[in-house]
Coordinates of C-alpha atoms in Angstrom, one line a residue:
X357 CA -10.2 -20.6 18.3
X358 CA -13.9 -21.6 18.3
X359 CA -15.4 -18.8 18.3
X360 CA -13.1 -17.1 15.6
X361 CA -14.4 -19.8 13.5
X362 CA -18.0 -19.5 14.9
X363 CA -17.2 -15.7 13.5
X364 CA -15.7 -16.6 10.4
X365 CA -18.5 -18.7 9.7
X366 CA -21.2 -15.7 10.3
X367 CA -18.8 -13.6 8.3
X368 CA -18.9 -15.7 5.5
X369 CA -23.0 -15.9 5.8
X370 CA -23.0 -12.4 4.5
X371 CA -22.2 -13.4 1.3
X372 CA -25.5 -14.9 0.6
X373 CA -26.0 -11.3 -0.8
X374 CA -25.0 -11.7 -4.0
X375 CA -24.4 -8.2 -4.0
X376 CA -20.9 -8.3 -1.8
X377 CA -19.9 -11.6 -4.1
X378 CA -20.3 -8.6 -7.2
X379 CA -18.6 -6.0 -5.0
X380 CA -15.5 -8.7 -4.2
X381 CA -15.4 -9.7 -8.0
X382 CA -15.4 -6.2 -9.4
X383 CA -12.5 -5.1 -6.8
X384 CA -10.2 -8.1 -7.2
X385 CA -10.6 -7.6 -11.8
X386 CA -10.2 -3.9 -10.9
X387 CA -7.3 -4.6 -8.4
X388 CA -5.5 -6.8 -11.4
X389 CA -6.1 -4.2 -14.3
X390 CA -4.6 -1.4 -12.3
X391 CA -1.6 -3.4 -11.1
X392 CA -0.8 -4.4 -14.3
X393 CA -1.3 -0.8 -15.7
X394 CA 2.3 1.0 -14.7
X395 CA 1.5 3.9 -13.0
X396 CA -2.0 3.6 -11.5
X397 CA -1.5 1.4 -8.7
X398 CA -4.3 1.0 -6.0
X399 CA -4.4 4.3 -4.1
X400 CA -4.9 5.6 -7.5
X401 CA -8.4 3.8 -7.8
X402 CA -9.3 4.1 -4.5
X403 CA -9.0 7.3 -4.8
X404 CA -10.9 7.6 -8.0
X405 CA -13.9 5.6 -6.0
X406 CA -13.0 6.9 -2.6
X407 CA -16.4 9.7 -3.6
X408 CA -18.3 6.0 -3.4
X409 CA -18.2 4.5 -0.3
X410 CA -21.0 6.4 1.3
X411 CA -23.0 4.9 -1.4
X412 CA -21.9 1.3 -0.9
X413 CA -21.6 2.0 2.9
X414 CA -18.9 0.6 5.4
X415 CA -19.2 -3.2 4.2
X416 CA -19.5 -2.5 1.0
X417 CA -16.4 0.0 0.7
X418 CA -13.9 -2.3 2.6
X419 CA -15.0 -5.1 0.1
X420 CA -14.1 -3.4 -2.8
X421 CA -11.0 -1.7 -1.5
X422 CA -9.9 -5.4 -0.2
X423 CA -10.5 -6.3 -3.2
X424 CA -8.7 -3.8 -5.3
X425 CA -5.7 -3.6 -3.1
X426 CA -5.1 -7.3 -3.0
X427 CA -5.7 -7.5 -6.9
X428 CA -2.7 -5.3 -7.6
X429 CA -0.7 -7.0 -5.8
X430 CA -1.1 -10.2 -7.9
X431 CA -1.6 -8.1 -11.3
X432 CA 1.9 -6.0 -11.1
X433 CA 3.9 -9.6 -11.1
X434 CA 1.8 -10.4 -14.3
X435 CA 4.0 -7.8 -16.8
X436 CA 6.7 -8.3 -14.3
X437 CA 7.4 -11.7 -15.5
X438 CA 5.9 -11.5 -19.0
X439 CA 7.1 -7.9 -20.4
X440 CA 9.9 -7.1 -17.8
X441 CA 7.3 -4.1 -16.8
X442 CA 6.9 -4.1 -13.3
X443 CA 3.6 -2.4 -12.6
X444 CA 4.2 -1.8 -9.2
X445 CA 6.8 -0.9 -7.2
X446 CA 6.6 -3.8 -5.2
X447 CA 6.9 -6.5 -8.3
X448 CA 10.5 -4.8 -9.6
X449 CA 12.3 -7.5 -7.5
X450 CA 9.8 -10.5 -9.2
X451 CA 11.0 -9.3 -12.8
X452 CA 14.6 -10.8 -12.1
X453 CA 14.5 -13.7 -12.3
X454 CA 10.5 -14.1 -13.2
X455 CA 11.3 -12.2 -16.7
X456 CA 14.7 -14.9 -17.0
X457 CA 12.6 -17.5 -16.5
X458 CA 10.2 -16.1 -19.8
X459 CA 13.0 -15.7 -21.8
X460 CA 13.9 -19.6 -21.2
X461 CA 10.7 -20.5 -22.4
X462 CA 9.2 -20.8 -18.4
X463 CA 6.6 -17.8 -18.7
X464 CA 3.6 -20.4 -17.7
X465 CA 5.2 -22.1 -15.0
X466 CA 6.8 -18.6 -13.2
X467 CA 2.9 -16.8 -13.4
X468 CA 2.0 -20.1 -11.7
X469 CA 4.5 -20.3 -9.3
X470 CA 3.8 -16.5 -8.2
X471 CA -0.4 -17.2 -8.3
X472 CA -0.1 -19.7 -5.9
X473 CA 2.8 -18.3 -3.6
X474 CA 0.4 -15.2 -3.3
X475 CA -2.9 -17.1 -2.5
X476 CA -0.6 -19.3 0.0
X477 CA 0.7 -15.8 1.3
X478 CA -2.6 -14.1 1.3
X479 CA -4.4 -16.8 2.9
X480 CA -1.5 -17.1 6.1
X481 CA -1.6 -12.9 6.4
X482 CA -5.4 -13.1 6.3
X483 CA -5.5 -15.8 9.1
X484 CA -2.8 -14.0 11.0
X485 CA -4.9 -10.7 11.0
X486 CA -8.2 -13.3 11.8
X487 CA -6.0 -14.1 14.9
X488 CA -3.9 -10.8 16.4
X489 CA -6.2 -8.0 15.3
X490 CA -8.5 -9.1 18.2
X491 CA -5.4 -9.7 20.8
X492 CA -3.9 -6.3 19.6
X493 CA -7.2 -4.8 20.0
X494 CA -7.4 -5.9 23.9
X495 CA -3.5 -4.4 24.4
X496 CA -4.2 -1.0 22.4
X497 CA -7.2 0.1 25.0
X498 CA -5.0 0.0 27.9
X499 CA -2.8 2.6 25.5
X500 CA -2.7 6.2 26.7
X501 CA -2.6 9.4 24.9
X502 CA 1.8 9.2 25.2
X503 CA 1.4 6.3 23.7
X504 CA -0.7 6.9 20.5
X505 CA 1.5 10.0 20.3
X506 CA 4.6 7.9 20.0
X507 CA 3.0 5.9 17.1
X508 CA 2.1 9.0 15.4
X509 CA 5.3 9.8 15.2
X510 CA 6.7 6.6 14.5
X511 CA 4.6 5.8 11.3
X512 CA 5.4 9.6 10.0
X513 CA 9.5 9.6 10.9
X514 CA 9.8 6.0 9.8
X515 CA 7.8 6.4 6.4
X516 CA 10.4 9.5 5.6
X517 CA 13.4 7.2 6.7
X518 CA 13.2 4.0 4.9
X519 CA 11.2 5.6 1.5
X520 CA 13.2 5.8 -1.6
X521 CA 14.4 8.9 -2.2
X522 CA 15.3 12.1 -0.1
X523 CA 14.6 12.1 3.9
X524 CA 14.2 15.5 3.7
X525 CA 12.2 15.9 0.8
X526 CA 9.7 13.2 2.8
X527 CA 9.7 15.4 5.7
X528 CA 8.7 18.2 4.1
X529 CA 5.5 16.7 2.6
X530 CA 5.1 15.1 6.4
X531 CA 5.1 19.0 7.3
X532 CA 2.8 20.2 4.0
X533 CA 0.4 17.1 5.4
X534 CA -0.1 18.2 9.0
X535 CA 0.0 22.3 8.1
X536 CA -2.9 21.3 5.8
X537 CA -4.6 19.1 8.6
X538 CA -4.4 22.4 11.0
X539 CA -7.1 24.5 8.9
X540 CA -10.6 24.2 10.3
X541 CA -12.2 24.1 13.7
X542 CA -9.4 23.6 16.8
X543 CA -10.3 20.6 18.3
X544 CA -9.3 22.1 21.9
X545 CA -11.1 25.4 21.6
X546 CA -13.8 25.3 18.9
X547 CA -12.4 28.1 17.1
X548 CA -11.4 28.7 13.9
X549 CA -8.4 28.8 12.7
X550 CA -6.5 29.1 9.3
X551 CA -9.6 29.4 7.4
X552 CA -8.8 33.1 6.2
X553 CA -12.3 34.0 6.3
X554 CA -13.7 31.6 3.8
X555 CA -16.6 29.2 5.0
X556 CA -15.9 27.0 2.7
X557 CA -12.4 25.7 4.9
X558 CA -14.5 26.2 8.1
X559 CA -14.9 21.6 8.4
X560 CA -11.3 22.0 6.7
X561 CA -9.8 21.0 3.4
X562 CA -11.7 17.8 2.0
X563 CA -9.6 14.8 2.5
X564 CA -11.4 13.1 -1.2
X565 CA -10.2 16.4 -2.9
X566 CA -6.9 16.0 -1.6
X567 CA -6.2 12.7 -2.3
X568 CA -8.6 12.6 -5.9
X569 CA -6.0 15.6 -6.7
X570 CA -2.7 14.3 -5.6
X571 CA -3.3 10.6 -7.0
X572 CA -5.9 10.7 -9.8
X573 CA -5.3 14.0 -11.1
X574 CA -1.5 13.8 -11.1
X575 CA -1.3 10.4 -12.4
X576 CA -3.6 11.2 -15.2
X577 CA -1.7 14.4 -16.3
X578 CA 1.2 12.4 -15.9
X579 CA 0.2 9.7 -18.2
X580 CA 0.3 12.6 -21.1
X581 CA 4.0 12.0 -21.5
X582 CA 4.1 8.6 -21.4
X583 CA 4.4 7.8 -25.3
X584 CA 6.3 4.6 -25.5
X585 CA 4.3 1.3 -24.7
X586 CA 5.7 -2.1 -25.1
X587 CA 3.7 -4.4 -27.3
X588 CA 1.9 -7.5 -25.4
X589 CA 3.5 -10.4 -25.9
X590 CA 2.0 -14.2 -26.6
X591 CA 0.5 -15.5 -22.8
X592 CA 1.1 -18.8 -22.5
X593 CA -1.1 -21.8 -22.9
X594 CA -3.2 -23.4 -20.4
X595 CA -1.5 -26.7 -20.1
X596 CA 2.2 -24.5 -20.5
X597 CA 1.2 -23.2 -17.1
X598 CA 2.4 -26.5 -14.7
X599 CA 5.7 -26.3 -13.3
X600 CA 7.8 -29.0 -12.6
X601 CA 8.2 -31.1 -9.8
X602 CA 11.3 -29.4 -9.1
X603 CA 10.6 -26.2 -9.4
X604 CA 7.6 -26.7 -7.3
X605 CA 9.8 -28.3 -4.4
X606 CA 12.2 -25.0 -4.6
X607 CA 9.1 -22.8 -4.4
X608 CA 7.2 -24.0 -1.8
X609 CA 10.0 -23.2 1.2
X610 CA 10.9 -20.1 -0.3
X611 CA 6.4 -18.8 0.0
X612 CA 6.6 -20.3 3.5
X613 CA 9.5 -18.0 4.2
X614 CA 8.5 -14.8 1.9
X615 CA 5.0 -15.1 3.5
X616 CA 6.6 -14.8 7.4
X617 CA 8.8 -12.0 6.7
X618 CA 6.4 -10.4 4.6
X619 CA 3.3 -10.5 7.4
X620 CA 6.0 -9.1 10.1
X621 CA 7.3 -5.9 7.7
X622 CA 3.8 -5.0 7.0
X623 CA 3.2 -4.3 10.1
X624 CA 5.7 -2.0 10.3
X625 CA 5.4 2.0 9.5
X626 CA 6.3 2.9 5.7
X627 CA 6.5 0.9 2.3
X628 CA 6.7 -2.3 3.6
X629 CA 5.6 -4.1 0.5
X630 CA 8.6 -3.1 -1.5
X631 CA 11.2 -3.6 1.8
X632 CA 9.6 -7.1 2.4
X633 CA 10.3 -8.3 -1.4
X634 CA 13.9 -7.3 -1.4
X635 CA 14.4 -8.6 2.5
X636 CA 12.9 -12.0 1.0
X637 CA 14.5 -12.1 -2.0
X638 CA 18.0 -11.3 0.2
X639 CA 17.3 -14.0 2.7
X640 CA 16.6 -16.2 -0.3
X641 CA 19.8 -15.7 -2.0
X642 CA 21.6 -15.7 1.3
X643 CA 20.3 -19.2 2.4
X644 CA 20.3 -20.8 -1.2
X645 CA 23.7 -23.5 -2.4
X646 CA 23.5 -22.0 -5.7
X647 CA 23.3 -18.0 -4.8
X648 CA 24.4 -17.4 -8.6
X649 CA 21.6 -18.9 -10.2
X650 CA 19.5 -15.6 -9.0
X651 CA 18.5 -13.3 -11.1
X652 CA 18.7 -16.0 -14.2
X653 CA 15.5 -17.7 -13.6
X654 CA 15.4 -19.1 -9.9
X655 CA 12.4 -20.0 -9.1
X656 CA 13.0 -19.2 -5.6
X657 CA 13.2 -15.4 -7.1
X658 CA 9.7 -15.4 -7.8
X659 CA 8.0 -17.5 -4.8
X660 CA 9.6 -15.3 -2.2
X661 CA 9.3 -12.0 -3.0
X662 CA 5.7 -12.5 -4.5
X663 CA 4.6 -14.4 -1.4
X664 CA 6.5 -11.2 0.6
X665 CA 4.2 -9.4 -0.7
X666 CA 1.0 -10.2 -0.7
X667 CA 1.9 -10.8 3.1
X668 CA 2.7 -7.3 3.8
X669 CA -0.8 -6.5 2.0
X670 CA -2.3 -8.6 4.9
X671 CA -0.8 -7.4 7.3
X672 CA -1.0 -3.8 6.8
X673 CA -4.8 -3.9 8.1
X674 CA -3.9 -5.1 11.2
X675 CA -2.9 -1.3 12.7
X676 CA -5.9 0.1 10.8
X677 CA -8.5 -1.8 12.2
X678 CA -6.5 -2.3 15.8
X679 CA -5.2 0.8 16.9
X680 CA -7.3 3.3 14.3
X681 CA -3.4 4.2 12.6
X682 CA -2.9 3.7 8.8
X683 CA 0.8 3.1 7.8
X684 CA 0.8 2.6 4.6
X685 CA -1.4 5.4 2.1
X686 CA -3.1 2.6 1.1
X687 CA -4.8 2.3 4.7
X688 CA -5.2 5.4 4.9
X689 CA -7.6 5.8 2.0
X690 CA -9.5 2.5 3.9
X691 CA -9.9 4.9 7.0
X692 CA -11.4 7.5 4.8
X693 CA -13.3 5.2 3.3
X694 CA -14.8 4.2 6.9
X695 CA -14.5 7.4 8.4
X696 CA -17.1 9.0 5.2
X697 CA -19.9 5.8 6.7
X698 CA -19.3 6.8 10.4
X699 CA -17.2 4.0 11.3
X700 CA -13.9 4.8 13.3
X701 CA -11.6 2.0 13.4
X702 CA -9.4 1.7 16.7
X703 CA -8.9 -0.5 20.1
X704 CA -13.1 -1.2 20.3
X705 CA -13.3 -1.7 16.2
X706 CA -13.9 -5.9 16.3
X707 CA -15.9 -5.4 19.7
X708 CA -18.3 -3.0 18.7
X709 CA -18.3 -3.8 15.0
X710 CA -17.7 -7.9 14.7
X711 CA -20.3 -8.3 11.7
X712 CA -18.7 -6.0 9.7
X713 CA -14.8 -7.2 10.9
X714 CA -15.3 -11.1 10.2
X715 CA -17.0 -10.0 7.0
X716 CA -14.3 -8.3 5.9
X717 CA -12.0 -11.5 6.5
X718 CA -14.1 -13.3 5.0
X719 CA -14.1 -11.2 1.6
X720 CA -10.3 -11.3 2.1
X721 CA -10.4 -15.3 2.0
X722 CA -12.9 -14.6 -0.9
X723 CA -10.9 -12.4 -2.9
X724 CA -7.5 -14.3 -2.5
X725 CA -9.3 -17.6 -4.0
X726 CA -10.9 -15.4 -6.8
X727 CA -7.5 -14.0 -7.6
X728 CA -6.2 -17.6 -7.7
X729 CA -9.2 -18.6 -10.2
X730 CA -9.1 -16.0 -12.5
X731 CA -6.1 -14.7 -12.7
X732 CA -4.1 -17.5 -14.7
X733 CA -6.8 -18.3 -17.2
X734 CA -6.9 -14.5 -18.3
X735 CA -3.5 -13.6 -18.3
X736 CA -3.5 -12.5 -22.1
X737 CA -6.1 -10.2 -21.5
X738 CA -4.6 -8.8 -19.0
X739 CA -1.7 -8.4 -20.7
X740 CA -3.3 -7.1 -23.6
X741 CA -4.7 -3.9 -21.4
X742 CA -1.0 -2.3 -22.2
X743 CA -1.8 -1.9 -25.8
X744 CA -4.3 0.8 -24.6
X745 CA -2.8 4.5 -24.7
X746 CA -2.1 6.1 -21.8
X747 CA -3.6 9.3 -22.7
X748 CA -6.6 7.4 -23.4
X749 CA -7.3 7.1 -19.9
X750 CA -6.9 10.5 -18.8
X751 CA -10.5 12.1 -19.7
X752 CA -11.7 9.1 -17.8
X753 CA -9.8 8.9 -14.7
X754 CA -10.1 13.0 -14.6
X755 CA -14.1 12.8 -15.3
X756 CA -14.5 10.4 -12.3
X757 CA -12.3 12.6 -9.9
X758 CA -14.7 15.4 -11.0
X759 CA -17.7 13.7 -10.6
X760 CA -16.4 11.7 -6.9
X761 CA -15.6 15.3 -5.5
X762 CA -18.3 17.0 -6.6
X763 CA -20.8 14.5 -5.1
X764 CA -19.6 14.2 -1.9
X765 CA -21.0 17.8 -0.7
X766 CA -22.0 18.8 -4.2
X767 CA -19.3 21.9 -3.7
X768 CA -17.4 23.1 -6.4
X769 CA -14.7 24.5 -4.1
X770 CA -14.0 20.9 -3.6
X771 CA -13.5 20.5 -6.9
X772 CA -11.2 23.7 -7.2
X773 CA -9.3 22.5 -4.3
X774 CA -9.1 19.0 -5.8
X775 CA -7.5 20.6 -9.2
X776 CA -5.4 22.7 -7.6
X777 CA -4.5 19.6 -5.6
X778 CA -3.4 18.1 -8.9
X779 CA -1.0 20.2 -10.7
X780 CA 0.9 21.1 -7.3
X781 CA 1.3 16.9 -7.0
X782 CA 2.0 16.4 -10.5
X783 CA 4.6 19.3 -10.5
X784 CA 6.2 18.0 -7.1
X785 CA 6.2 14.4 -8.4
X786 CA 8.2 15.1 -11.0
X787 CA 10.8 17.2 -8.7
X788 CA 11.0 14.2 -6.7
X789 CA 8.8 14.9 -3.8
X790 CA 6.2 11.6 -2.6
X791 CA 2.7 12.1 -1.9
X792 CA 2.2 9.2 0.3
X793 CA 3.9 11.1 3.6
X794 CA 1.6 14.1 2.5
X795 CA -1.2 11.8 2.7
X796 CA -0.7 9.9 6.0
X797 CA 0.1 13.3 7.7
X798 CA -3.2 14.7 6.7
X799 CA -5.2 11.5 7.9
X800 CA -2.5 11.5 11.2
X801 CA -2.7 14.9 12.2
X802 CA -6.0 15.3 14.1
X803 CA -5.1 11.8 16.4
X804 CA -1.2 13.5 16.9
X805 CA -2.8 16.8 17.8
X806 CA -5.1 15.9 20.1
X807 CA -2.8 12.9 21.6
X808 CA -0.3 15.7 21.4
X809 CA -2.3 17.9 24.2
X810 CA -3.7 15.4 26.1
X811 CA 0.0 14.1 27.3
X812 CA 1.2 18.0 27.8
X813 CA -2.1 18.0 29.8
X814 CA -1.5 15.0 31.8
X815 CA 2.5 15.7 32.4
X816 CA 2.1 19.1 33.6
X817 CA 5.7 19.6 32.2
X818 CA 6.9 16.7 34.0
X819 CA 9.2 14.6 31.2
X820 CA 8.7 11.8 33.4
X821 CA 5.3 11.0 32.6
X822 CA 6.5 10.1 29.3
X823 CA 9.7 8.7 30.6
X824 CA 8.0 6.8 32.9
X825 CA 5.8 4.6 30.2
X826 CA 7.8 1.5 28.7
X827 CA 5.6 1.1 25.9
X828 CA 5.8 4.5 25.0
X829 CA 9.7 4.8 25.3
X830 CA 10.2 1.2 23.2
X831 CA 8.1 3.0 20.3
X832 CA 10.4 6.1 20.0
X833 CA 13.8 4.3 20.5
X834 CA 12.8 2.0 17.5
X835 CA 11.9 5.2 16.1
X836 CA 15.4 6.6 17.1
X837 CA 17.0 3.5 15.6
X838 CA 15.5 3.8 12.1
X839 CA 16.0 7.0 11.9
X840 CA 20.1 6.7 12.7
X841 CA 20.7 3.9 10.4
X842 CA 18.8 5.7 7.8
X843 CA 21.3 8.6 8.5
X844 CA 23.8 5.9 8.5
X845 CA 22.8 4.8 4.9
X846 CA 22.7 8.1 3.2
X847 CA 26.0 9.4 5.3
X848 CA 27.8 5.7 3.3
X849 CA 26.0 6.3 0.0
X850 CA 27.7 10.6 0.0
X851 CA 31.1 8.9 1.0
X852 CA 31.2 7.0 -1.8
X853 CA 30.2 9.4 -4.0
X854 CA 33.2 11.4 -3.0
X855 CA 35.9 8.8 -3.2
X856 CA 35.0 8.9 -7.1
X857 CA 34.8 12.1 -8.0
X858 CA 37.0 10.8 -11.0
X859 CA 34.4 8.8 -12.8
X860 CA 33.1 10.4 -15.6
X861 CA 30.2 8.6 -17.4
X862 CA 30.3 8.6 -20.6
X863 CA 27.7 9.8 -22.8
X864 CA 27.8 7.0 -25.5
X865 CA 27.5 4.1 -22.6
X866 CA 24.0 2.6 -22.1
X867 CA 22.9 3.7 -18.6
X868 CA 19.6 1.1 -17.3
X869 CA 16.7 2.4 -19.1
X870 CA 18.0 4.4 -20.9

């Protein structure tokens, strides 16, 4: 414990350049604007800036994206609570009873309640990553290739079973992902492969094109049809902003609670900052005396799930920088953005790189107080950003794809690929299909392929190498469970479907959001 303080303390040194306290600032304001901006989200800006890391180099990158990532989690509860707009996925279940609470006149004291049950959350998930990123490091290099393998395919089958939507929609984006990651040089034999003659695909297809296409170019083309916007309403006051002594008492427990189960779901494979909102916000309601006063204005609504999430945000770095595996596409664009400065997270990352790991928790601890500070005193400007047009911002998040792509290796095939990119992710979006298993595939694909060989090398075509490895068999039977309970779920949801085949909706009845 000393001398992860002694760390922390070096970490923290850093910021005598006032150039990371800048960097930190920028990401956390940038963070908030896109999360309270519908749509965007973070892997949309990272994405946008992704063509900027080698300029700002590893430190500077994993500030900003810190930064950014934790800033949308506080901004989406912002419109959650004010305007009913959640503007991420992850702050629906915060509109509840957060938007109940506005309409009683308790707008200052739920934005509050959800600023300081996320700094309480980030700040316990920041300390818990200080702590078991280290001790996982010192497990994961006794792992073999059967085991990395195994959590290949755990993050890709468990990301398609618990997202919304189709599983098999999901599973064929996992299959576009790792088809795509196949073109290039074979790691094995040097070769090329897939490339159909064109030089251009002879190091691959460019990971920022990809993602710059899929993210920014989609979401800007998608913002065209986006006409309605609902007007900002009136933030409240400074001194409107204190909640009560009770409300405070029924908070506190419930960010304690959201903040555990959020840390242990975002370590887990898939979009575990939307399941660790609803899981909180169940356990809440589950544990509570009054379980009807939910979703009109319980406090404990908003502490939980906001604390939940910020948690999971945490957490999810821990399997980045431990084991060198992204499950969430919001890591994934972090790799890239360490991969572009010649960094390569994994089992040695906090021994052979500790200056740049305890700086990075520092700028964590940085970030969460900055989000604390700032956040509630410019809530009506924030607010005020949903005024702007969407279509507004589509020259401008296009022209900085353009630019990003083209500067990485000043290739205009990148950029082609990039828009091409694009319209096929803006065209599957709106048939349902997600990019985020596309994405984690690509970035997955060379560690599964090459773990992939080096256990058929090992096992000579004896199963019982693999059998034979505890760790490697516990992986895949969670795997096998989530998997079966997702069938489970989607087998229940078809049944009752068919028991009423009856039910007509009718056309004149008000569907939600509609």
């Amino acid at each position: 414990m000393g001398d992860a303080i002694d760390n922390l303390g070096a970490g923290f040194a850093t910021f005598a350049d006032p150039a990371y306290i800048i960097l930190a600032l920028v990401g956390v304001v940038l963070g908030t604007v896109v999360g309270v901006l519908p749509g965007i989200g973070p892997i949309g800006a990272m994405s946008v800036l992704l063509g900027m890391t080698t300029q700002l180099g590893p430190t500077g990158s994993l500030i900003l994206f810190a930064g950014i990532y934790f800033g949308s989690t506080y901004g989406g509860s912002t419109t959650s609570i004010l305007l009913n707009v959640p503007g991420e996925a992850s702050s629906v279940v915060t509109a509840l009873d957060g938007h109940e609470m506005t309409k009683r006149g308790r707008a200052g004291p739920a934005l509050t309640i959800a600023a300081v049950s996320s700094f309480l959350a980030g700040t316990i998930a920041i300390f818990g990553l200080m702590m078991s990123a280290p001790w996982l490091s010192g497990i994961a290099v006794k792992l073999g290739p059967p085991e990395y393998l195994a959590l290949c395919v755990a993050g890709l089958l468990l990301l398609a079973a618990l997202a919304d939507g189709s599983t098999a929609k999901a599973v064929v984006m996992i299959c576009a992902g790792l088809a795509i990651g196949t073109v290039g040089i074979d790691p094995a034999g040097g070769h090329l492969r897939f490339t159909m003659g064109s030089d251009a695909l002879a190091e691959g297809f460019s990971f920022i094109a990809l993602v710059m296409g899929v993210f920014g170019v989609a979401e800007a083309l998608t913002m065209v049809g986006r006409r309605r916007r609902p007007e900002p309403v009136k933030a409240p006051r400074l001194r409107e902003l204190l909640p009560s002594g009770q409300e405070s008492r029924q908070a506190a427990p419930a960010a304690v609670r959201g903040s555990v189960i959020g840390f242990l779901l975002g370590l887990v494979p898939g979009p575990a900052a939307v399941l660790s909102t609803f899981a909180s916000y169940v356990v809440e309601r589950k544990i509570s005396k009054d379980p009807g006063r939910f979703g009109k204005g319980a406090v404990e609504g908003v502490a939980g799930p906001e604390a939940a999430n910020n948690a999971a945000a945490g957490a999810a770095f821990v399997p980045l920088l431990a084991l060198g595996i992204p499950f969430a596409p919001t890591m994934a664009l972090v790799l890239a953005a360490l991969l572009l400065n010649g960094i390569v997270p994994g089992p040695t990352f906090v021994e052979d790189q500790p200056e740049l790991f305890w700086t990075v928790i520092a700028a964590m601890y940085i970030a969460n107080l900055m989000l604390l500070v700032l956040n509630l005193p410019l809530v009506g400007l924030f607010t005020r950003l949903l005024s702007i047009p969407p279509q507004a911002l589509m020259p401008f998040v296009i022209g900085l794809c353009v630019v990003g792509v083209y500067a990485e290796n000043n290739s205009m095939f990148d950029v082609m690929v990039m828009l091409v990119a694009g319209l096929l992710g803006f065209v599957l979006r709106r048939a349902g299909y997600s990019m985020a298993p596309f994405v984690l595939a690509v970035v997955l694909q060379p560690t599964l392929e090459v773990s992939l060989r080096q256990t058929l090398a090992f096992s000579d075509g004896n199963p019982g190498y693999v059998l034979g490895r505890p760790v490697t068999m516990v992986i895949l039977g969670l795997v096998v469970l989530a998997v079966a309970w997702s069938a489970r779920r989607a087998l229940r949801a078809r049944r009752g479907t068919r028991q009423r085949p009856d039910q007509v909706t009718d056309e004149r009845t008000p569907t939600p959001g509609g």
